[in-house]
mmCIF file of N, CA and C in Angstrom:
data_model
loop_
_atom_site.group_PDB
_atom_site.id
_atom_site.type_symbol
_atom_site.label_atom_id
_atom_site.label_comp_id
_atom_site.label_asym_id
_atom_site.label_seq_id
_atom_site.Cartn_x
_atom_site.Cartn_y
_atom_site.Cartn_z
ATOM 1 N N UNK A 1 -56.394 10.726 16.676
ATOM 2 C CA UNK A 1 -55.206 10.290 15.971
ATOM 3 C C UNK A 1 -54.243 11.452 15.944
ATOM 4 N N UNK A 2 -53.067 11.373 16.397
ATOM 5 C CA UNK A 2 -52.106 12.296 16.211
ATOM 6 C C UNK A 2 -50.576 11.681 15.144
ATOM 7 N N UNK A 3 -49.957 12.926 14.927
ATOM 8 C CA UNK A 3 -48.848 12.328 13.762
ATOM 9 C C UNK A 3 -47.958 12.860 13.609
ATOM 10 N N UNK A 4 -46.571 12.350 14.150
ATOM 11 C CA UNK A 4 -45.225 13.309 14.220
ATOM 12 C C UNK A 4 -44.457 13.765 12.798
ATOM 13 N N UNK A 5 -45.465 13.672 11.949
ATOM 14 C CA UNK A 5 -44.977 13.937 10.332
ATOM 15 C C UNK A 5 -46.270 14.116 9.743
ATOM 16 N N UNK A 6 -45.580 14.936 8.766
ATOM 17 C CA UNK A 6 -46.993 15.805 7.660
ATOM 18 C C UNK A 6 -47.405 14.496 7.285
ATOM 19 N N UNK A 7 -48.680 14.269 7.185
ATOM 20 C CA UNK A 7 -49.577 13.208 6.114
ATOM 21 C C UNK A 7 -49.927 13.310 4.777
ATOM 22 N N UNK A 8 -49.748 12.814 3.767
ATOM 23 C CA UNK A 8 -50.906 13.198 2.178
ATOM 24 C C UNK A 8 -51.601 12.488 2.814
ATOM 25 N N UNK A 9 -52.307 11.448 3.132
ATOM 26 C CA UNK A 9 -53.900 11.655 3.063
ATOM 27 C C UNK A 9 -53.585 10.780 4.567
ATOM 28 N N UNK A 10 -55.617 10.810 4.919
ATOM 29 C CA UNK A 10 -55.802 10.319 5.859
ATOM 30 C C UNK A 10 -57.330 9.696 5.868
ATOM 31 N N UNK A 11 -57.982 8.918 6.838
ATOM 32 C CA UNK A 11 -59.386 8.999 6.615
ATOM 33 C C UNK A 11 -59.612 8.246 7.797
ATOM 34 N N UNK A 12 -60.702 8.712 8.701
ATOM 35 C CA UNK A 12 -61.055 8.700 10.049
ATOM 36 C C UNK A 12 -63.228 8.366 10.121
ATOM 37 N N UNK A 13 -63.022 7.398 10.353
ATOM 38 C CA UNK A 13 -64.874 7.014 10.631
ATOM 39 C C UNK A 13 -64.896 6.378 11.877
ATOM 40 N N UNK A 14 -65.826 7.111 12.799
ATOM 41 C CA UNK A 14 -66.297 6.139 13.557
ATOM 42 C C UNK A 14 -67.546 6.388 14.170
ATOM 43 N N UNK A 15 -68.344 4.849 14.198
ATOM 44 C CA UNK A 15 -69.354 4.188 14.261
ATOM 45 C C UNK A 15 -69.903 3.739 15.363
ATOM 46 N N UNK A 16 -71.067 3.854 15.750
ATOM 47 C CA UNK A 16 -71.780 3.260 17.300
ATOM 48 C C UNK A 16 -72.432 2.241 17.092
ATOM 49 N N UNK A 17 -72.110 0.855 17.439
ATOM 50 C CA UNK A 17 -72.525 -0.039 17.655
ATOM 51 C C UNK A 17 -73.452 -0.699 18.398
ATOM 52 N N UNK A 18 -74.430 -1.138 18.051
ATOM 53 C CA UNK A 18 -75.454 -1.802 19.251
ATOM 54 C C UNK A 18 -75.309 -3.432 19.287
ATOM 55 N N UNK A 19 -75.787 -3.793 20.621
ATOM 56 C CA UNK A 19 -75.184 -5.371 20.314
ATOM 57 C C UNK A 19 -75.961 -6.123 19.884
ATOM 58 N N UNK A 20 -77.275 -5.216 19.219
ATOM 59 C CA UNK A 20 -78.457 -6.092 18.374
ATOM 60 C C UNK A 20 -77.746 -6.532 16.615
ATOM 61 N N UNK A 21 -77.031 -5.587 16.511
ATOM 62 C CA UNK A 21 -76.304 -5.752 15.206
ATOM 63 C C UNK A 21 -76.655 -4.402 14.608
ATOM 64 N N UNK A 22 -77.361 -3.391 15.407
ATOM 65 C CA UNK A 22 -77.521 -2.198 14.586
ATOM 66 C C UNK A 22 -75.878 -1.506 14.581
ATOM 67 N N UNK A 23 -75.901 -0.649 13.260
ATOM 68 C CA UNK A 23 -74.350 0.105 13.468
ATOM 69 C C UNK A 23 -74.735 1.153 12.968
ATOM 70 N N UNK A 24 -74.418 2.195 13.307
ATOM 71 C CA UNK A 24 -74.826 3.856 13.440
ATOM 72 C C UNK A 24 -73.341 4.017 12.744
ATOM 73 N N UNK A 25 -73.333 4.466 11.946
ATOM 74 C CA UNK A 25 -72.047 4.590 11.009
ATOM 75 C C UNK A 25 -72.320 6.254 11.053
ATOM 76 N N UNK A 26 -70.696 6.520 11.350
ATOM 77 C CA UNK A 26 -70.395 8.334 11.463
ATOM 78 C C UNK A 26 -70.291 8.713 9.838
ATOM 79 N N UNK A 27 -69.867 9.779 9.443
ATOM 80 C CA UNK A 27 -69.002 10.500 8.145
ATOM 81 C C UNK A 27 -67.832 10.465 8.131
ATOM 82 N N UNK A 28 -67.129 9.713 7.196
ATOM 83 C CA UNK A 28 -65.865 10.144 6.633
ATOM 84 C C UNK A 28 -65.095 11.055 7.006
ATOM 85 N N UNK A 29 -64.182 11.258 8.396
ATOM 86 C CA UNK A 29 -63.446 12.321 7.842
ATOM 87 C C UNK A 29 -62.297 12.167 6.839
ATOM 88 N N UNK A 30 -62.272 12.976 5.735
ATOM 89 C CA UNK A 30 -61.506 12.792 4.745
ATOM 90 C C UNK A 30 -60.480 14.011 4.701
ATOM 91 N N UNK A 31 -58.796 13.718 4.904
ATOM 92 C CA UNK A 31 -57.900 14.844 5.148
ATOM 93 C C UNK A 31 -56.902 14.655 3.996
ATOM 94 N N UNK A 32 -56.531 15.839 3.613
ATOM 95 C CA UNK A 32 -54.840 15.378 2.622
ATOM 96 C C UNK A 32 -54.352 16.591 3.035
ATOM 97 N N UNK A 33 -52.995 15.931 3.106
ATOM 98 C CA UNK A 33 -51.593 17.077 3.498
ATOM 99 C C UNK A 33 -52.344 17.314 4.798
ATOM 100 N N UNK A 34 -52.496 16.426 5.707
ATOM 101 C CA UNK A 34 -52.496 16.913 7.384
ATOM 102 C C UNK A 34 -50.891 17.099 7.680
ATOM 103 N N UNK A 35 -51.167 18.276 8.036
ATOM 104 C CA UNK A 35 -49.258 18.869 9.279
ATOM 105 C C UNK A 35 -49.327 18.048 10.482
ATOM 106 N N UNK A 36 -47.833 17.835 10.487
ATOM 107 C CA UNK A 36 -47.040 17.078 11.737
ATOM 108 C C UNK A 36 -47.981 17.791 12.775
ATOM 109 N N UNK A 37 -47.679 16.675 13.963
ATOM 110 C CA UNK A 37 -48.469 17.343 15.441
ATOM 111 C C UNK A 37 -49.702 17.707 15.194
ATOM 112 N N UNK A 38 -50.619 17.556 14.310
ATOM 113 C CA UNK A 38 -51.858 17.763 14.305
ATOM 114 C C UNK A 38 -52.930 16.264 15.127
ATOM 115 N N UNK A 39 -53.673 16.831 16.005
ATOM 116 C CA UNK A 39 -54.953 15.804 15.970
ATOM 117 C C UNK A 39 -56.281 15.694 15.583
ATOM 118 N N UNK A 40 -56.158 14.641 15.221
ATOM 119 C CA UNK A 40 -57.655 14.164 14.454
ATOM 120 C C UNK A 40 -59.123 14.135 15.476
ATOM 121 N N UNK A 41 -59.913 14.038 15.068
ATOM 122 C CA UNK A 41 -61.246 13.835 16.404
ATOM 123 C C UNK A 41 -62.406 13.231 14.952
ATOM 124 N N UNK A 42 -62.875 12.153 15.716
ATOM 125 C CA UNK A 42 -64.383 11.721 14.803
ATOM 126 C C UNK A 42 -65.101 11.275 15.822
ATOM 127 N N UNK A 43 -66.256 11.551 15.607
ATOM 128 C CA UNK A 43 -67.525 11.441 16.610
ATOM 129 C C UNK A 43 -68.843 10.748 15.748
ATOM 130 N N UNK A 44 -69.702 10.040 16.596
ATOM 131 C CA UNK A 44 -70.898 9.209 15.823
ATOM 132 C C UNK A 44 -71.917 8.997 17.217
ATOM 133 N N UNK A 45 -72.855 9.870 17.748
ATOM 134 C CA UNK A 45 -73.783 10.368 18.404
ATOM 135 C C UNK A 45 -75.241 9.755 18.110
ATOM 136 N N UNK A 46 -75.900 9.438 18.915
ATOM 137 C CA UNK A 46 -77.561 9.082 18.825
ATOM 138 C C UNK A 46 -77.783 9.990 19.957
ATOM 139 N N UNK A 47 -79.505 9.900 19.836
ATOM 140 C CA UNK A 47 -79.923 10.578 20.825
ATOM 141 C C UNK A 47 -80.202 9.130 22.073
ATOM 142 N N UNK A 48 -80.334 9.529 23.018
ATOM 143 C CA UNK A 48 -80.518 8.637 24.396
ATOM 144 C C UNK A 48 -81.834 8.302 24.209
ATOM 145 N N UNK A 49 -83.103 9.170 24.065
ATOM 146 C CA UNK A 49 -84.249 8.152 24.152
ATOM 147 C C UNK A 49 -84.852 7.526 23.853
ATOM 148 N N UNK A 50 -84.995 6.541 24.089
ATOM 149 C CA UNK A 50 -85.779 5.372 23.200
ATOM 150 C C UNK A 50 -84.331 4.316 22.605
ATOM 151 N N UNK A 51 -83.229 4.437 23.059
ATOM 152 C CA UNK A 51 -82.456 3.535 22.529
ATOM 153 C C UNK A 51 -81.090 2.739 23.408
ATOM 154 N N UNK A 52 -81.707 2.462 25.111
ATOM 155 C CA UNK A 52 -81.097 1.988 25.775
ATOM 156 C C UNK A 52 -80.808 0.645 25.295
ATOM 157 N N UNK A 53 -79.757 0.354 25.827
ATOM 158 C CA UNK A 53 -78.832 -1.222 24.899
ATOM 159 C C UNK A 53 -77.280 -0.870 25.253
ATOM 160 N N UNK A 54 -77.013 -1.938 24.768
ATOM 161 C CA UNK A 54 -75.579 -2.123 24.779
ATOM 162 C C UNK A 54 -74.724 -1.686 23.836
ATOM 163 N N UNK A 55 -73.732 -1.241 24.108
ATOM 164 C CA UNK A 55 -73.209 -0.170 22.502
ATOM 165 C C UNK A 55 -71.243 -0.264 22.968
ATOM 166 N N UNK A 56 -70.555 -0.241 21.679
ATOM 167 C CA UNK A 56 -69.662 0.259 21.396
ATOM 168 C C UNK A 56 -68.808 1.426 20.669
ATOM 169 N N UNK A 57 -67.958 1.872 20.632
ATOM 170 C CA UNK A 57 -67.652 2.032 18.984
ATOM 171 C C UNK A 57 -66.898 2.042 18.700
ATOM 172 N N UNK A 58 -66.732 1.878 16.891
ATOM 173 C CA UNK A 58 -66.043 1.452 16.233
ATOM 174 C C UNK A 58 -65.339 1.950 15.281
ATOM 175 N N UNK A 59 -63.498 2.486 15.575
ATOM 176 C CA UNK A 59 -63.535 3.842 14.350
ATOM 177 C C UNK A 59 -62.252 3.143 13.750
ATOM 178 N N UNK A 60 -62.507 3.350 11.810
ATOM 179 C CA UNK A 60 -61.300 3.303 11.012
ATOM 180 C C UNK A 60 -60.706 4.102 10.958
ATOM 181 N N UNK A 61 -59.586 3.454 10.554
ATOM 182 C CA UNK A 61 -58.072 4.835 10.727
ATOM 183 C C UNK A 61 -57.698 4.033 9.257
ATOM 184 N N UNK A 62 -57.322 4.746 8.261
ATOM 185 C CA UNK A 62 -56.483 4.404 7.102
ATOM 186 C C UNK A 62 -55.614 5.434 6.716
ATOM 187 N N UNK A 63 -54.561 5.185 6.504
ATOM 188 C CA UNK A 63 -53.809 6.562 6.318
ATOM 189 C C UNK A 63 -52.356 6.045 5.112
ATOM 190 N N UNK A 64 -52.256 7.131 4.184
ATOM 191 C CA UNK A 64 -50.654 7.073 3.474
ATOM 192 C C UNK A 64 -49.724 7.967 4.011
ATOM 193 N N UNK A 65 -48.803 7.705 4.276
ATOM 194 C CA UNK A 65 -47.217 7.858 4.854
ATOM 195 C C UNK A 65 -46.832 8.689 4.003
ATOM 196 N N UNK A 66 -46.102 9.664 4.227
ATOM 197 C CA UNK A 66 -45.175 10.406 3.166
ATOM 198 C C UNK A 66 -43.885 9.600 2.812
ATOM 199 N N UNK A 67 -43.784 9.891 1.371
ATOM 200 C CA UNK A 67 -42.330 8.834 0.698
ATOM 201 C C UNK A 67 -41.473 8.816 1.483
ATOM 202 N N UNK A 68 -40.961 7.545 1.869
ATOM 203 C CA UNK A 68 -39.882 7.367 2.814
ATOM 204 C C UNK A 68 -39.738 6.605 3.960
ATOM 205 N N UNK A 69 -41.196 7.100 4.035
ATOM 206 C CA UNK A 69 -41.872 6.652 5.395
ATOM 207 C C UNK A 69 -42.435 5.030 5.666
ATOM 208 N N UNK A 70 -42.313 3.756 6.557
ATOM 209 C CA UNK A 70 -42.352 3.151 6.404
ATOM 210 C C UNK A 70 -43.377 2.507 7.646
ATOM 211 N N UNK A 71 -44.586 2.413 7.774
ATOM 212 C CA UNK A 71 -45.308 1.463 6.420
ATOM 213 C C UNK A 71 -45.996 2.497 5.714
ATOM 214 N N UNK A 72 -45.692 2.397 4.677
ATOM 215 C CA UNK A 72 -46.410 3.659 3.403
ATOM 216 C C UNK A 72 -47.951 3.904 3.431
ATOM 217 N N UNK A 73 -48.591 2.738 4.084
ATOM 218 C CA UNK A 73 -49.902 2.782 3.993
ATOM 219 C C UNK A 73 -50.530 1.637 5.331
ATOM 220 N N UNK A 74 -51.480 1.873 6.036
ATOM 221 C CA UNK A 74 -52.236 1.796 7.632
ATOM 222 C C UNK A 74 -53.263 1.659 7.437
ATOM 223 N N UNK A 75 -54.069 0.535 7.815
ATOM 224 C CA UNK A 75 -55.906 0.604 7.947
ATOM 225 C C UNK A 75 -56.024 -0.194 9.051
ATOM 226 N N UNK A 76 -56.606 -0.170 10.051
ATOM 227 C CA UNK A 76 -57.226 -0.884 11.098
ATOM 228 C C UNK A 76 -58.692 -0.210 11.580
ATOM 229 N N UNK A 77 -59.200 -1.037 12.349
ATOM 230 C CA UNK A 77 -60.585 -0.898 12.821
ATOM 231 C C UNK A 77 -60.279 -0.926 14.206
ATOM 232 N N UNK A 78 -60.440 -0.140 15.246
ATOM 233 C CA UNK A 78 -60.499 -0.287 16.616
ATOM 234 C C UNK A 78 -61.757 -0.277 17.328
ATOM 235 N N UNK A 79 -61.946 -1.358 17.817
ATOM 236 C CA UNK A 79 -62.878 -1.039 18.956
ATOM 237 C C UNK A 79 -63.468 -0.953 20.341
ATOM 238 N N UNK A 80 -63.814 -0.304 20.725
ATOM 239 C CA UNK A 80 -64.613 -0.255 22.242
ATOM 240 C C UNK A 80 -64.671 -1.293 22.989
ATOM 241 N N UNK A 81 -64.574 -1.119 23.998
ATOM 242 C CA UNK A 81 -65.579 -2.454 25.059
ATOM 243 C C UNK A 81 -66.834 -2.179 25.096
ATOM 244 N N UNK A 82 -67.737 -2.697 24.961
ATOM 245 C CA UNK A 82 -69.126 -2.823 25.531
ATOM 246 C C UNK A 82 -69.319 -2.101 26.382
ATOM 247 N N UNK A 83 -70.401 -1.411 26.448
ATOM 248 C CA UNK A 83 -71.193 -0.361 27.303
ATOM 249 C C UNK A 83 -72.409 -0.510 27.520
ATOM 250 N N UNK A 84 -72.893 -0.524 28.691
ATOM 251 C CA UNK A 84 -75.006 -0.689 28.841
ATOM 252 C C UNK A 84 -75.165 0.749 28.846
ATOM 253 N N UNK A 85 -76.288 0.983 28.361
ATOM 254 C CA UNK A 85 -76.834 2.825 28.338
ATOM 255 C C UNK A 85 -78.309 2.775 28.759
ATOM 256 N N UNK A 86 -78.350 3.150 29.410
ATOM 257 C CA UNK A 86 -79.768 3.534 30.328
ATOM 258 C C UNK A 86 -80.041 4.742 29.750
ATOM 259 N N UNK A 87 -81.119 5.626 29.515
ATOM 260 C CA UNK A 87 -81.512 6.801 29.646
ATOM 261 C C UNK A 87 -82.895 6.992 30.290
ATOM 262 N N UNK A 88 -82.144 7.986 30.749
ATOM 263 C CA UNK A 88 -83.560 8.900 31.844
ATOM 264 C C UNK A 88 -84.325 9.700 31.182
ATOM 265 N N UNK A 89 -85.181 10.179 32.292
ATOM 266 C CA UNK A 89 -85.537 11.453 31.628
ATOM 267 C C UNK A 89 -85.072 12.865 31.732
ATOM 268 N N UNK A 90 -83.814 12.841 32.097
ATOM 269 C CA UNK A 90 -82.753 13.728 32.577
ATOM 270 C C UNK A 90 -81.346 13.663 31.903
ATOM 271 N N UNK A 91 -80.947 14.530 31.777
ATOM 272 C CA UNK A 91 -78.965 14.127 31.737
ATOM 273 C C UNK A 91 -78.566 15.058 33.042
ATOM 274 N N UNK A 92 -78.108 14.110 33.952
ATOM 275 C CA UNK A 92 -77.407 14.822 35.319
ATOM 276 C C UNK A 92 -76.692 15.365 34.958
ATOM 277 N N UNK A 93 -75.444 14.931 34.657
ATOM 278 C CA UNK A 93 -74.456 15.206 33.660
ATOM 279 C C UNK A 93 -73.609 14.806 33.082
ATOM 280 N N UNK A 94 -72.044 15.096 32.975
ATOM 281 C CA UNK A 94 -70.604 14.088 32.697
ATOM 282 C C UNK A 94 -70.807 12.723 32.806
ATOM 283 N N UNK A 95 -70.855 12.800 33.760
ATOM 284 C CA UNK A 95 -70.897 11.181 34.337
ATOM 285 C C UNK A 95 -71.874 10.112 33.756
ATOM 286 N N UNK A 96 -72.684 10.658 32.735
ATOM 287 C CA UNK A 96 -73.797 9.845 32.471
ATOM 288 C C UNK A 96 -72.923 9.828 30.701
ATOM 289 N N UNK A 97 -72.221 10.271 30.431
ATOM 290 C CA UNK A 97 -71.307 10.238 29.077
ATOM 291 C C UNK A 97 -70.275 9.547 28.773
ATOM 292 N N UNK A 98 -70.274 8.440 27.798
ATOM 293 C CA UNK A 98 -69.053 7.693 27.555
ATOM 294 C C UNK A 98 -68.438 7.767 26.638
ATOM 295 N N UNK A 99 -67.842 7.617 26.814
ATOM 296 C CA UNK A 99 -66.608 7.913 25.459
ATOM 297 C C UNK A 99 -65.190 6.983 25.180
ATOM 298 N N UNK A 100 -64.773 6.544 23.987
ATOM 299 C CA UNK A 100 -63.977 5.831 23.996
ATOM 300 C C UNK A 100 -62.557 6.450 23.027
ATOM 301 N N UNK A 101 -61.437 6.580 23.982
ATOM 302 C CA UNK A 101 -60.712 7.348 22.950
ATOM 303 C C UNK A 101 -59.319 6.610 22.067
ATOM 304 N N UNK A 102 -59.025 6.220 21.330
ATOM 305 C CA UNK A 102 -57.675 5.990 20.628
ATOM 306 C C UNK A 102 -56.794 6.546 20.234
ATOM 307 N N UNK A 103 -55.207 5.840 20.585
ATOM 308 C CA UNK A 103 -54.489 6.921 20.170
ATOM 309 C C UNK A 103 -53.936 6.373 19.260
ATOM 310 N N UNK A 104 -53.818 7.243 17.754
ATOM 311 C CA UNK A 104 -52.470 6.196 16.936
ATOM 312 C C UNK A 104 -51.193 7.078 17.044
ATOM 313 N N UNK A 105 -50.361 7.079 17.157
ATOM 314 C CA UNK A 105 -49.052 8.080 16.749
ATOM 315 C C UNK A 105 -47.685 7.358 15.994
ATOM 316 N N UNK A 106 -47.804 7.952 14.859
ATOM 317 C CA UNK A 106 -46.769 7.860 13.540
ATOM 318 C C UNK A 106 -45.833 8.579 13.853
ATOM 319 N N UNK A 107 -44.380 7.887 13.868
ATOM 320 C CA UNK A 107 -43.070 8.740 14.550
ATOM 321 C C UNK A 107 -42.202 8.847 13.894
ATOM 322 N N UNK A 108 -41.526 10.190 13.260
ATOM 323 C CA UNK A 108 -40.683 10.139 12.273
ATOM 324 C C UNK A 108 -39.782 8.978 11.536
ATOM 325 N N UNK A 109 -39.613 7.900 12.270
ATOM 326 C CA UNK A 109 -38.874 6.343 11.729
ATOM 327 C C UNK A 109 -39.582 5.313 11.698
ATOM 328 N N UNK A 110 -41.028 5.889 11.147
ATOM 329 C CA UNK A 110 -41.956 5.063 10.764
ATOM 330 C C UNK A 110 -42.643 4.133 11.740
ATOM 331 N N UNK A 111 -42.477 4.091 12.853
ATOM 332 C CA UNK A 111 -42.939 3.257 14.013
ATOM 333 C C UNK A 111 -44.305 3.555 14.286
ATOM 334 N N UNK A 112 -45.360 2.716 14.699
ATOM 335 C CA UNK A 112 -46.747 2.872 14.551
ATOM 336 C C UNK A 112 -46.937 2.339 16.451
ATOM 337 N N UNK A 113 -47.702 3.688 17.150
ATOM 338 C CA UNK A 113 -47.847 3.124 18.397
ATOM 339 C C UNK A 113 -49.672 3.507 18.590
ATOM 340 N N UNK A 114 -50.505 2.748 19.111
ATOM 341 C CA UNK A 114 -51.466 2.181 19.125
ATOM 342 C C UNK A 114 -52.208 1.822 20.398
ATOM 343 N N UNK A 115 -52.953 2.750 21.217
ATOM 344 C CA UNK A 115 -53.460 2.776 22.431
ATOM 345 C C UNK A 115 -54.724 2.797 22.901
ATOM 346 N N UNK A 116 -55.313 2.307 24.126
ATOM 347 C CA UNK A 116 -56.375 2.903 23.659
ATOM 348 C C UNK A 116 -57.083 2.964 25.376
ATOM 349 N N UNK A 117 -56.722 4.293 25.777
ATOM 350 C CA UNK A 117 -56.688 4.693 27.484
ATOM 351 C C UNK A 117 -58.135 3.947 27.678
#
């Protein structure tokens, strides 16, 4: 999450999903008074063995706007596409790592843009 204006607060979780219905829920990141141009990062990790399946994940973004700012207050849930995960008895390397990234960016005239490469 990045933000072209200082924040009072913010709060960032995200969660790994299995498509059995298990959810591996990350920690809270919990921020106040984040500075303009700053980015956020949250991560939610298992280990590979013993837990090949299908997985997503799933991260909240809730955030308050500084006065003025319009919409004063943001919560959504984004999530992943589906992923199969095999594990070996190896990590080759990179390539065996997925990752899903989002972008939110808050722009000084309050405009909310929302991506997700």
């Amino acid at each position: 999450m990045s933000c072209t204006v200082a924040m009072p607060e913010i709060y960032l979780r995200t969660s790994l999903a299995k498509s059995n219905g298990t959810v591996y829920s990350g920690n809270v990141v919990s921020l106040l008074n984040v500075s303009a141009d700053k980015t956020l990062h949250s991560n939610r990790a298992i280990a590979c063995a013993g837990n090949n399946g299908t997985y997503r994940t799933e991260t909240y973004v809730m955030f308050r706007a500084p006065t003025g700012v319009n919409p004063a207050y943001h919560s959504n849930t984004y999530y992943s596409t589906w992923r199969p995960v095999v594990c070996g008895a190896t990590l080759i390397g990179p390539s065996d790592v997925s990752q899903a990234e989002i972008e939110i960016t808050v722009f000084d005239d309050g405009s909310i843009v929302e991506s997700s490469p």
